[in-house]
Structures are given as C-alpha cells and as structure tokens.
Amino acid sequence: MIDFDRYLEQEKERVNQALERCLPVSGPTIIIEAMRYSLAAGGKRLRPIITLATAETLGANSEEVIEVACAVELIHTYSLIHDDLPAMDDSDLRRGKPSCHCMFGEAVAILAGDALLTLAFEVLARYGLEPGRERAALLISAELAQAAGAEGMIGGQVFDLHAEGSVLSTSELELMNGMKTGALFRGAVRVGALAANASPEQLQILSGYAAFLGLAFQIVDDLLNHVGTQADLGKPAGSDQIRFKATYPALIGVEASRKRAGELCNTAIEHLDRLDRPADRLRDLARRLVFRTT
Amino acid sequence: MIDFDRYLEQEKERVNQALERCLPVSGPTIIIEAMRYSLAAGGKRLRPIITLATAETLGANSEEVIEVACAVELIHTYSLIHDDLPAMDDSDLRRGKPSCHCMFGEAVAILAGDALLTLAFEVLARYGLEPGRERAALLISAELAQAAGAEGMIGGQVFDLHAEGSVLSTSELELMNGMKTGALFRGAVRVGALAANASPEQLQILSGYAAFLGLAFQIVDDLLNHVGTQADLGKPAGSDQIRFKATYPALIGVEASRKRAGELCNTAIEHLDRLDRPADRLRDLARRLVFRTT
C-alpha cells in the first residue's frame, strides 16, 4: 500500500496546486484569503482524486481534467463553510482548525462560500471554452449543479437540519445521506466520466459504483465521528451525538454499521467488473475510502 | 409612456412564468417554497428585462434567450436573500414583505440562496445543450460567474460591509457600487449580447452603455432610500443612513446626486449612438431606470 499512499499524496498535491491557480487575482483581499484559508485547511481531496481516477480509467489524460476536479472540490469546500455556520451546524472547528466564520466572521464566511460556489462554475465554463470540450463541459456543469442543488446536496442538508432530534428509519437515513453526501460523490465520479467522453453504458456502471461507494463513505464518516477522538478528526468527537443527529452508529450500532459499510463497498466494486476497462485504481480507492481510520 | 409601461408589464410576466418553470421539481418542500417565495416577492425584473431587450436589439428572438434572463434574476435574488441575513445587512423586510430568513429561518434562507445560485448555472448549462448554443452558453456562464463572484458583486458586498461607518471618497464609492450593483447590471446586458452572438464591437459599445447605466441606477437606489417612504420602498426608509452606509446623497447631497444620475444616464445613452442597430428600447429603458420613483 506504500505505492498507493504515494499516489494519493501526489494527486492531492496536484489538486492543491491547481486549486491555487483557480483563485481570483483581483477583488478584496479578505475574501480571497477566506477562500484560500478554507481551501487550504488540509482536506484529503478525495472527491477530486476520484474524478481524476475515473477519467484516467476511461483513458483520458488526467492533466486535461484537472479543472473539472477542482470544480468538484470548490463546491465541496463551499458546502463545508456554510454547513459550519452558526445558523447551520454551528461548528467552531473544521479539520482541526478554526472554521471559516471563526477566522473571518460570519458575513465574510457566507460570502466566501458563495464565491467558491460561483468560482466552480466559472472554472468549468473556462474549461469548456477550449475547442472540442464545449458539450462535455456543459454536461459537467449541469451534472454538478444538479448534484449540489436543492435536489441533491442542499436538499440533503435541509433534511438533515429538520431531522435533528427525531428518529429516522434506516431507509430515511440512506435517502438523506444519498442526497447530502452521496449526490456530490456520485457527481465527482460522473463528471470524471463525462470529461473522458464516457459511453452511456460506462456512465451507468460508474454511477452505480459511485452511488454505493458514497453511502459506504458516509457510514464510515459517521463511525469515525462516533468513535474517533478530537485529535483524529479535527472536530469535537461525538459532536453528532451531542446534537442528536441521525447517524448509522446511533441507529443500528457500531458493528452493524461497519458491516454495512463493507457490504456497500463490495457492491460498489462489483459494479466495476462490468466495465470494459481495467479499473484497479477505482477498486483500490473504494477500499481505501471505506477502510480508512481518519 | 403607456405603451412602454405595458411592455414592461408583459416582459415581467413572461420572466415570472419562465422563472416558475426553472424551479426544481423534487427536493424538500421547504427549500423549494423558500426559493419560490423570494423569487415571487414582487421584483420589477429589471435585470432580466434588460437582458431580453439587449438580445432583441441585436436581432435575437427573445423567446430563445429567456433562460439566460432567468439565470440573471436567479443570481440577483440569491444575492438579496444573503444580503438580508442577520450577519450581513440584517434586514427584516424586502420589497414590503418579511425577508426570506424571517419567513423560513436563517438556515433555510442560506440554503435557498445557495440553491438559487446553483440553479442559475444549471439553467445556463441546459440552455447551452441545445445544438448551436454551446459556445455562447459557456461565454455567458463565465461572464455571469465573474460578474457575481469575488471580483464583482460579492467583492462589492465585502467592500460595503467594511466601509460601514467610514467616510469614502466619491471615487471609492463608485468603485464599490461598480462591483456591488454595476457588475451584475453590466453582466445582464453583456449576456443578452452574447446570447445574440454580438460582434466584439457591439459587445464593447453595450458594455459601455451598461457600465454607466449601472452607476446611475445605484445612485437612484440611494436617492430613493434616502428620501422615500417605507411604503414606497418596501424597506425601512433611511435604513442606509441609520447604519451609516456610504451613499451618494450622504456624500454629495440630494441635488448633486440627481444631477450625477442624469449625466451618467445621458452618457450611457450616447454609447448607443455608435451601435449599428436601432436601440430605442435600450434608450427608453435607461431613462425609465433612472427617472423612476419606486
């Protein structure tokens, strides 16, 4: 697994450099700083790496797809800033550092989130203006907007806010997670495929892989939050419990959650057997995402 | 002017119907309701109307451009929701009705704004997937993202927040307004032109028109806020004064502000003389925007 660790580290560094190039060059310093601060707050870049790996699996040169991967991470980062706001999850820490609103104030944090979301679509539009990419870029932009919007990630966050303190069934929890985390996860895979001009069949297979992996990923997040320590997580351990949030460990217990995550991961990987391309990297990524400890 | 009033009313109705068609069909009810509430809160639809009028001036069928006009209004509406938040301008009223966060709570208001912004880019991407529109749609998406982002509208809002209570020079105030209001105003004109496949010269002339008109528009807004009554404005009259916001009337007085708005309007209109198309509608719109009383 040393080679795979090195691969993840290299891809992360590549995404970090590309993200830095995406930031606007003019505009008020404080907003650019707030955007950079949240982007640089030590994320693992799992979503953009999975976008790049998907495109490579379908034969694309991942250097050509790096802006698409950046758009995914810009949207993910904006969502973290807004989720942490006092009116939302009210979280003072993110990845072990003060959250954006604690560093820059609530107004700038709201605007920095808005600006990152806006920037994602600017990056995609400019990516698409290279000849030959127009149609793929529009499909990617529509895909990410739908994944991030009221029918996807934002809708999931609304469900989550209203579910606080109430008991959900496992299927309600899976529906909520499917929107809140799963939609952007699935989007990250699908836009990698679209950037590589996937066939409809390839797109369908990879969407199935992504849907199951996204559910597994959320369960592991819940588990790490449940049993982790503050130092491991970079946020107060058990903070979901304190706020009575609906999570897998709370609903079905730690052992059953672990088992469910493993099953979903296997189902995700089985989808790849039907793909007409070697997909070991996507298999390795799935296992790493599900059997991680941080 | 009766005909022009009827034209404005018809265009507004056309935009309203198209906006309703843009709203997502699935997702949690409360977020769709919050999006619809803020969209339906009685705006004059000046920005989308100016997008349609610009496209028509260059010979486009405005029915073909209606989604582009909607994207402009979706972005404008999101910005109003976020501007009204307690952490920002803390405004309880908007267009005479409770603002979004007063109706739906702060969390849903933040998310409804996010969802409208996201929807704007989804609408543009789907617009662009019609054959023959790909390149124009990408240029439009990049244009609106830049106009709305950290270098434009969001940047202007950051300046505004930090300028509260301090004395600005006229040129600082014009720079701030140029970003806060002017950028999206200019964007509304430019995307209308791009949707009509404007020549570079047409685009340049119309950008000049839009830049001067945007500045005039903001001065008139400041004036109406300064001297208006609460019933006219739908928000507490003089609320900018109470918060010591930098405005034209505060800086150079009411009469000088009126004169400056008139001059800027004339300069805007003069730009149109160089256009190779009849542009009476854009002239009428400019006069109406500047010599309005609400």
XYZ file of C-alpha atoms in Angstrom:
588
model
C 0.000 0.000 0.000
C 3.038 2.313 0.070
C 2.701 2.942 -3.653
C -0.975 3.756 -3.228
C -0.204 6.177 -0.382
C 2.345 7.863 -2.619
C -0.202 8.060 -5.432
C -2.771 9.686 -3.121
C -0.184 12.155 -1.845
C 0.917 13.097 -5.374
C -2.649 13.551 -6.603
C -3.500 15.659 -3.568
C -0.508 17.911 -4.248
C -1.505 18.223 -7.904
C -5.059 19.214 -6.938
C -3.745 21.704 -4.363
C -1.578 23.434 -6.943
C -4.407 23.580 -9.446
C -6.804 24.989 -6.823
C -4.340 27.771 -6.064
C -4.341 28.670 -9.771
C -8.172 28.841 -9.756
C -8.361 31.616 -7.146
C -9.292 35.079 -8.431
C -6.441 37.540 -8.886
C -8.402 40.686 -8.009
C -11.167 41.503 -5.527
C -10.965 42.383 -1.814
C -8.035 40.679 -0.068
C -10.091 39.385 2.848
C -12.446 37.330 0.682
C -9.599 35.782 -1.320
C -7.861 34.989 1.984
C -11.006 33.380 3.391
C -11.445 31.305 0.232
C -7.785 30.238 0.315
C -7.926 29.508 4.056
C -10.823 27.093 3.713
C -9.400 25.518 0.577
C -6.037 25.008 2.280
C -7.436 23.629 5.530
C -5.942 20.205 4.974
C -8.625 18.282 3.135
C -7.735 14.886 1.707
C -9.073 15.873 -1.751
C -10.841 12.535 -2.060
C -13.549 13.829 -4.388
C -11.266 15.473 -6.960
C -8.912 12.465 -6.811
C -11.841 10.188 -7.601
C -12.779 12.480 -10.517
C -9.242 12.227 -11.892
C -9.081 8.453 -11.334
C -12.402 7.943 -13.123
C -11.284 9.967 -16.138
C -7.948 8.084 -16.257
C -9.743 4.758 -16.038
C -11.620 5.697 -19.215
C -8.375 6.616 -20.955
C -8.303 10.393 -20.503
C -5.135 12.305 -19.679
C -5.898 13.485 -16.170
C -3.921 16.719 -16.719
C -6.740 17.681 -19.119
C -9.376 17.077 -16.452
C -7.772 18.866 -13.524
C -10.100 21.906 -13.734
C -13.123 19.609 -13.522
C -11.636 18.011 -10.403
C -11.046 21.494 -8.960
C -14.682 22.477 -9.563
C -15.778 19.458 -7.501
C -13.504 20.453 -4.610
C -14.570 24.122 -4.789
C -18.193 23.035 -4.365
C -17.306 20.643 -1.542
C -15.352 23.372 0.282
C -18.141 25.950 -0.061
C -20.572 23.423 1.414
C -18.306 22.863 4.441
C -18.069 26.620 5.113
C -21.840 27.071 5.002
C -22.501 23.860 6.995
C -20.280 25.137 9.824
C -22.122 28.483 10.162
C -23.833 29.268 13.486
C -27.267 29.047 11.831
C -26.424 25.575 10.480
C -24.250 23.028 12.335
C -22.567 25.785 14.412
C -19.148 24.167 14.311
C -16.102 26.087 15.534
C -13.563 23.588 14.236
C -13.019 22.098 10.810
C -10.142 19.748 10.083
C -8.529 20.753 13.379
C -8.528 24.479 12.635
C -10.961 27.299 13.428
C -13.803 27.213 10.893
C -14.044 29.989 8.325
C -16.551 32.114 10.270
C -14.416 31.884 13.422
C -11.429 33.225 11.499
C -13.088 35.818 9.263
C -16.509 36.497 10.787
C -19.873 35.215 9.681
C -20.504 37.700 6.852
C -17.198 37.010 5.110
C -17.667 33.256 5.597
C -21.088 33.345 3.904
C -19.625 35.377 1.040
C -16.512 33.188 0.758
C -18.771 30.146 0.390
C -20.839 31.956 -2.231
C -17.669 32.957 -4.064
C -16.264 29.397 -4.101
C -19.550 28.051 -5.478
C -19.597 30.755 -8.149
C -15.933 30.110 -8.953
C -16.622 26.414 -9.535
C -18.920 27.270 -12.430
C -16.539 29.902 -13.791
C -13.719 27.323 -13.820
C -15.977 24.852 -15.666
C -17.080 27.442 -18.221
C -13.472 28.429 -18.997
C -12.500 24.747 -19.187
C -15.276 24.263 -21.748
C -14.137 27.118 -23.964
C -11.156 25.042 -25.154
C -12.201 23.760 -28.593
C -13.716 20.279 -28.551
C -14.725 20.394 -24.895
C -17.867 22.533 -25.197
C -20.508 19.834 -24.933
C -18.763 17.824 -22.217
C -18.290 20.983 -20.132
C -21.993 21.840 -20.341
C -22.960 18.291 -19.332
C -20.472 18.500 -16.443
C -21.815 21.874 -15.337
C -25.429 20.627 -15.402
C -24.397 17.460 -13.553
C -22.574 19.285 -10.759
C -25.313 21.899 -10.394
C -27.935 19.203 -10.032
C -25.769 17.194 -7.600
C -25.108 20.288 -5.477
C -28.592 21.839 -5.665
C -31.961 21.532 -3.967
C -32.478 18.044 -5.404
C -29.047 16.907 -4.169
C -26.574 18.158 -1.554
C -28.521 21.253 -0.451
C -31.723 19.215 -0.233
C -29.886 16.670 1.931
C -28.680 19.407 4.247
C -32.275 20.649 4.627
C -33.424 17.121 5.526
C -30.546 16.833 7.994
C -31.421 20.105 9.746
C -35.041 19.068 10.099
C -34.168 15.525 11.170
C -32.165 16.714 14.196
C -33.617 15.240 17.355
C -36.008 12.892 15.531
C -35.676 9.162 14.942
C -35.220 8.146 11.318
C -35.616 4.728 9.771
C -32.596 3.203 8.035
C -34.166 3.911 4.637
C -34.844 7.561 5.557
C -31.242 7.876 6.727
C -29.975 6.372 3.466
C -32.169 8.725 1.441
C -30.831 11.711 3.384
C -27.207 10.627 3.106
C -27.711 9.809 -0.542
C -28.539 13.476 -1.096
C -26.259 15.130 1.447
C -23.019 13.272 0.731
C -23.908 10.798 -1.989
C -25.029 13.254 -4.657
C -21.733 15.145 -4.853
C -19.795 11.893 -4.518
C -21.705 10.413 -7.422
C -21.273 13.711 -9.253
C -17.485 13.561 -8.740
C -17.365 10.189 -10.487
C -19.818 11.098 -13.238
C -18.067 14.350 -14.209
C -14.780 12.435 -14.440
C -16.539 10.044 -16.803
C -18.162 12.858 -18.804
C -14.811 14.628 -19.154
C -13.452 11.390 -20.661
C -16.429 11.201 -23.073
C -17.809 8.069 -21.438
C -20.282 5.905 -23.341
C -23.791 5.726 -21.843
C -23.017 2.214 -20.603
C -19.751 3.250 -18.946
C -21.532 6.174 -17.321
C -24.238 3.916 -15.954
C -21.780 1.398 -14.492
C -19.686 4.122 -12.889
C -22.795 5.816 -11.475
C -23.700 2.576 -9.728
C -20.172 2.258 -8.342
C -20.357 5.853 -7.088
C -23.795 5.553 -5.508
C -22.819 2.551 -3.345
C -19.414 3.992 -2.530
C -20.995 7.289 -1.460
C -23.291 5.517 1.007
C -20.377 3.496 2.408
C -18.313 6.660 2.714
C -20.987 8.396 4.798
C -21.297 5.431 7.160
C -17.527 5.485 7.711
C -17.714 9.228 8.374
C -20.426 8.594 10.964
C -18.357 5.798 12.529
C -15.224 7.933 12.746
C -17.215 10.732 14.304
C -18.784 8.302 16.772
C -15.670 6.554 17.983
C -12.862 8.940 16.996
C -11.000 11.336 19.194
C -10.884 15.074 18.631
C -7.227 14.887 17.575
C -8.006 12.309 14.885
C -10.991 14.123 13.461
C -10.175 17.770 13.781
C -13.599 18.400 15.209
C -15.112 17.661 18.605
C -15.536 13.853 18.801
C -19.094 12.701 19.190
C -20.374 16.135 18.158
C -23.089 14.481 16.086
C -24.280 12.611 19.180
C -24.395 15.763 21.280
C -26.716 17.365 18.710
C -28.792 14.162 18.386
C -28.066 13.863 14.697
C -29.296 10.836 12.850
C -26.271 8.608 12.179
C -25.700 4.946 11.387
C -23.963 4.033 14.657
C -26.789 5.665 16.611
C -29.392 3.847 14.567
C -28.016 0.345 14.068
C -24.900 0.247 16.294
C -21.158 0.340 15.564
C -20.654 -3.285 14.491
C -23.670 -3.389 12.181
C -22.550 -0.064 10.662
C -19.074 -1.461 9.947
C -20.611 -4.499 8.325
C -22.973 -2.394 6.214
C -20.125 -0.155 5.000
C -18.121 -3.235 3.972
C -21.079 -4.687 2.069
C -21.779 -1.425 0.244
C -18.092 -1.155 -0.665
C -18.128 -4.668 -2.122
C -21.263 -3.898 -4.127
C -19.612 -0.739 -5.448
C -16.539 -2.692 -6.519
C -18.628 -5.431 -8.160
C -20.112 -2.825 -10.498
C -16.640 -2.291 -11.943
C -16.491 -5.927 -13.140
C -18.878 -4.955 -15.936
C -16.687 -2.062 -17.110
C -14.817 -2.595 -20.404
C -11.645 -1.033 -18.952
C -9.213 -2.136 -16.219
C -10.373 -0.383 -13.039
C -7.973 -1.435 -10.290
C -7.367 2.142 -9.240
C -11.086 2.710 -8.631
C -11.222 -0.576 -6.682
C -8.253 0.487 -4.535
C -9.803 3.909 -3.975
C -13.072 2.349 -2.820
C -11.299 0.115 -0.302
C -9.177 2.991 0.952
C -12.187 5.285 1.425
C -14.092 2.661 3.380
C -11.283 1.158 5.436
C -9.711 4.472 6.430
C -9.118 5.492 10.037
C -9.191 9.284 9.631
C -45.354 56.079 -21.943
C -48.444 53.858 -21.625
C -47.092 51.528 -24.302
C -43.768 51.309 -22.510
C -45.500 50.542 -19.214
C -47.413 47.774 -20.949
C -44.192 46.428 -22.463
C -42.521 46.341 -19.026
C -45.532 44.610 -17.510
C -45.648 41.998 -20.279
C -41.948 41.271 -20.067
C -42.144 40.967 -16.293
C -44.967 38.450 -16.615
C -43.010 36.483 -19.203
C -39.955 36.358 -16.915
C -42.125 35.339 -13.945
C -43.595 32.413 -15.856
C -40.186 31.286 -17.058
C -38.754 31.517 -13.522
C -41.524 29.271 -12.248
C -40.531 26.694 -14.884
C -36.894 26.843 -13.693
C -37.671 25.702 -10.138
C -36.688 22.120 -9.264
C -39.459 19.549 -9.251
C -38.073 17.371 -6.451
C -36.193 18.074 -3.218
C -37.517 19.090 0.235
C -40.682 21.204 0.017
C -39.437 23.896 2.388
C -36.420 24.809 0.266
C -38.448 24.979 -2.939
C -41.001 27.144 -1.090
C -38.266 29.464 0.188
C -36.806 29.774 -3.314
C -40.242 30.468 -4.792
C -41.116 32.928 -2.012
C -38.069 35.078 -2.637
C -38.415 34.838 -6.409
C -42.079 35.844 -6.201
C -41.555 38.724 -3.785
C -42.572 41.332 -6.327
C -39.345 42.334 -8.026
C -39.537 44.538 -11.103
C -37.352 42.086 -13.101
C -35.318 44.988 -14.471
C -32.155 42.939 -14.994
C -33.743 40.089 -16.973
C -35.802 42.602 -18.975
C -32.608 44.427 -19.908
C -31.060 41.092 -20.943
C -34.030 40.373 -23.215
C -34.064 43.916 -24.613
C -30.346 43.755 -25.418
C -30.705 40.443 -27.221
C -33.708 41.777 -29.186
C -31.818 44.916 -30.109
C -29.197 42.714 -31.758
C -31.875 40.810 -33.675
C -32.356 37.729 -31.477
C -35.759 36.224 -30.777
C -36.118 36.961 -27.086
C -38.073 33.717 -26.537
C -34.781 31.941 -27.257
C -32.977 33.956 -24.592
C -35.456 33.684 -21.754
C -33.404 31.116 -19.791
C -30.408 33.437 -19.876
C -32.588 36.234 -18.489
C -33.828 33.857 -15.776
C -30.256 32.977 -14.762
C -29.572 36.691 -14.212
C -32.654 37.055 -11.984
C -31.850 33.850 -10.047
C -28.430 35.277 -9.196
C -29.901 38.657 -8.276
C -32.494 37.018 -5.998
C -29.919 34.813 -4.251
C -27.824 37.915 -3.545
C -30.802 39.691 -1.950
C -31.510 36.714 0.347
C -27.904 36.560 1.543
C -27.594 40.378 1.825
C -30.617 40.464 4.149
C -29.205 37.853 6.581
C -28.582 38.905 10.196
C -24.811 38.564 9.699
C -24.968 40.866 6.662
C -27.383 43.833 6.346
C -29.786 42.314 8.911
C -32.901 43.417 7.072
C -36.308 42.089 8.152
C -38.175 43.440 5.151
C -37.602 43.039 1.441
C -39.964 44.525 -1.132
C -42.518 45.141 1.624
C -42.583 41.537 2.815
C -40.711 39.625 5.532
C -37.272 38.686 4.197
C -36.515 35.044 3.477
C -34.825 34.313 6.835
C -37.757 35.883 8.733
C -40.164 33.568 6.924
C -38.137 30.346 6.815
C -35.357 30.748 9.378
C -31.723 31.583 8.808
C -30.512 28.094 7.853
C -33.115 27.600 5.129
C -32.519 31.145 3.846
C -28.783 30.496 3.464
C -29.515 27.236 1.655
C -32.250 28.772 -0.525
C -29.758 31.420 -1.653
C -27.168 28.725 -2.360
C -29.753 26.730 -4.295
C -30.821 29.707 -6.447
C -27.180 30.459 -7.307
C -26.584 26.816 -8.192
C -29.809 26.713 -10.216
C -28.712 29.713 -12.286
C -25.751 27.730 -13.619
C -27.832 24.605 -14.148
C -30.324 26.615 -16.215
C -27.465 28.050 -18.297
C -25.881 24.629 -18.846
C -29.174 23.128 -20.030
C -29.780 26.172 -22.247
C -26.359 25.565 -23.816
C -27.027 21.914 -24.591
C -29.382 22.925 -27.434
C -27.306 22.462 -30.611
C -25.622 25.636 -31.823
C -25.690 27.377 -28.447
C -22.763 25.612 -26.777
C -20.117 28.277 -27.102
C -22.402 31.219 -26.331
C -23.689 29.440 -23.213
C -20.154 28.875 -21.916
C -19.245 32.525 -22.530
C -22.462 33.555 -20.741
C -21.744 31.238 -17.808
C -18.189 32.578 -17.436
C -19.459 36.160 -17.736
C -22.139 35.785 -15.054
C -19.822 33.881 -12.707
C -17.214 36.609 -12.971
C -19.823 39.368 -12.557
C -21.290 37.661 -9.481
C -18.028 36.476 -7.894
C -15.262 37.825 -5.679
C -14.115 40.198 -8.412
C -17.653 41.533 -8.913
C -20.845 41.524 -6.849
C -19.528 39.512 -3.883
C -16.380 41.641 -3.780
C -18.551 44.766 -3.746
C -20.573 43.411 -0.839
C -17.339 42.772 1.092
C -16.222 46.374 0.456
C -19.652 47.610 1.540
C -19.567 45.663 4.822
C -16.136 47.020 5.638
C -16.991 50.567 4.570
C -19.852 50.872 7.067
C -19.242 53.791 9.382
C -16.260 55.122 7.407
C -16.143 58.065 5.003
C -15.469 57.146 1.387
C -14.381 59.410 -1.428
C -16.659 59.671 -4.469
C -14.262 57.521 -6.494
C -14.153 54.838 -3.763
C -17.951 54.864 -3.663
C -18.113 54.495 -7.462
C -15.631 51.632 -7.367
C -17.686 49.857 -4.678
C -21.001 50.415 -6.479
C -19.423 49.384 -9.747
C -18.740 45.993 -8.178
C -21.773 45.616 -5.922
C -24.522 46.636 -8.345
C -22.715 47.539 -11.534
C -21.072 44.193 -12.238
C -24.312 42.192 -12.423
C -26.024 45.042 -14.266
C -23.244 45.068 -16.865
C -23.390 41.273 -16.891
C -27.142 41.359 -17.609
C -26.518 43.445 -20.724
C -23.452 41.513 -21.860
C -25.089 38.068 -21.590
C -28.027 39.375 -23.637
C -25.499 40.456 -26.253
C -23.584 37.154 -26.084
C -26.820 35.191 -26.472
C -27.451 37.179 -29.672
C -23.919 36.392 -30.909
C -22.826 40.030 -30.685
C -19.756 41.174 -32.617
C -16.816 42.330 -30.462
C -17.632 45.945 -31.362
C -21.307 45.585 -30.413
C -20.290 43.952 -27.140
C -17.919 46.789 -26.348
C -20.498 49.505 -27.057
C -23.163 47.756 -24.991
C -20.720 47.195 -22.120
C -20.108 50.943 -22.002
C -23.857 51.612 -22.001
C -24.304 49.116 -19.166
C -21.449 50.411 -17.031
C -22.758 53.997 -16.986
C -26.353 52.882 -16.569
C -25.388 50.647 -13.625
C -23.759 53.555 -11.809
C -26.796 55.779 -12.453
C -29.098 53.011 -11.236
C -27.261 52.726 -7.919
C -27.412 56.478 -7.312
C -31.177 56.418 -7.909
C -31.459 53.496 -5.479
C -29.554 55.505 -2.885
C -31.765 58.549 -3.529
C -34.985 56.558 -3.205
C -33.733 55.023 0.013
C -32.742 58.473 1.300
C -35.944 60.356 0.572
C -38.508 57.576 0.092
C -41.128 56.415 2.499
C -41.318 52.885 3.846
C -44.489 52.219 1.840
C -42.776 53.198 -1.409
C -39.667 51.168 -0.843
C -40.804 48.082 0.976
C -37.981 48.518 3.450
C -37.461 50.935 6.310
C -36.832 54.376 4.735
C -33.450 55.855 5.525
C -32.196 52.465 6.706
C -28.889 53.104 4.949
C -28.483 56.331 6.944
C -29.184 54.604 10.234
C -26.368 52.147 9.547
C -24.053 54.955 8.295
C -23.684 53.323 4.923
C -21.761 55.133 2.262
C -24.304 56.534 -0.233
C -24.346 59.306 -2.828
C -26.870 61.556 -1.048
C -24.841 61.288 2.158
C -21.631 62.080 0.325
C -22.550 64.790 -2.183
C -26.147 65.733 -1.278
C -29.528 65.006 -2.897
C -29.434 67.592 -5.681
C -25.900 66.772 -6.809
C -26.784 63.070 -6.750
C -29.812 63.661 -9.006
C -27.641 65.651 -11.411
C -24.950 62.958 -11.443
C -27.508 60.217 -12.154
C -28.902 62.230 -15.067
C -25.425 62.809 -16.515
C -24.488 59.123 -16.240
C -27.770 58.161 -17.901
C -27.064 60.521 -20.806
C -23.546 59.126 -21.209
C -24.999 55.602 -21.222
C -27.485 56.548 -23.941
C -24.813 58.297 -26.029
C -22.924 54.997 -26.269
C -25.876 53.563 -28.190
C -25.414 56.141 -30.999
C -22.395 54.118 -32.156
C -24.375 50.864 -32.334
C -25.173 49.582 -35.850
C -28.739 48.695 -34.795
C -31.756 50.789 -33.749
C -31.706 50.901 -29.952
C -34.690 52.966 -28.867
C -35.828 50.315 -26.433
C -32.494 50.391 -24.593
C -32.677 54.220 -24.544
C -36.199 54.100 -23.088
C -35.140 51.520 -20.523
C -32.228 53.680 -19.395
C -34.465 56.706 -18.907
C -37.052 54.643 -17.076
C -34.487 53.123 -14.715
C -33.022 56.497 -13.831
C -36.175 58.609 -13.665
C -38.205 56.082 -11.666
C -39.859 56.917 -8.352
C -40.000 53.419 -6.816
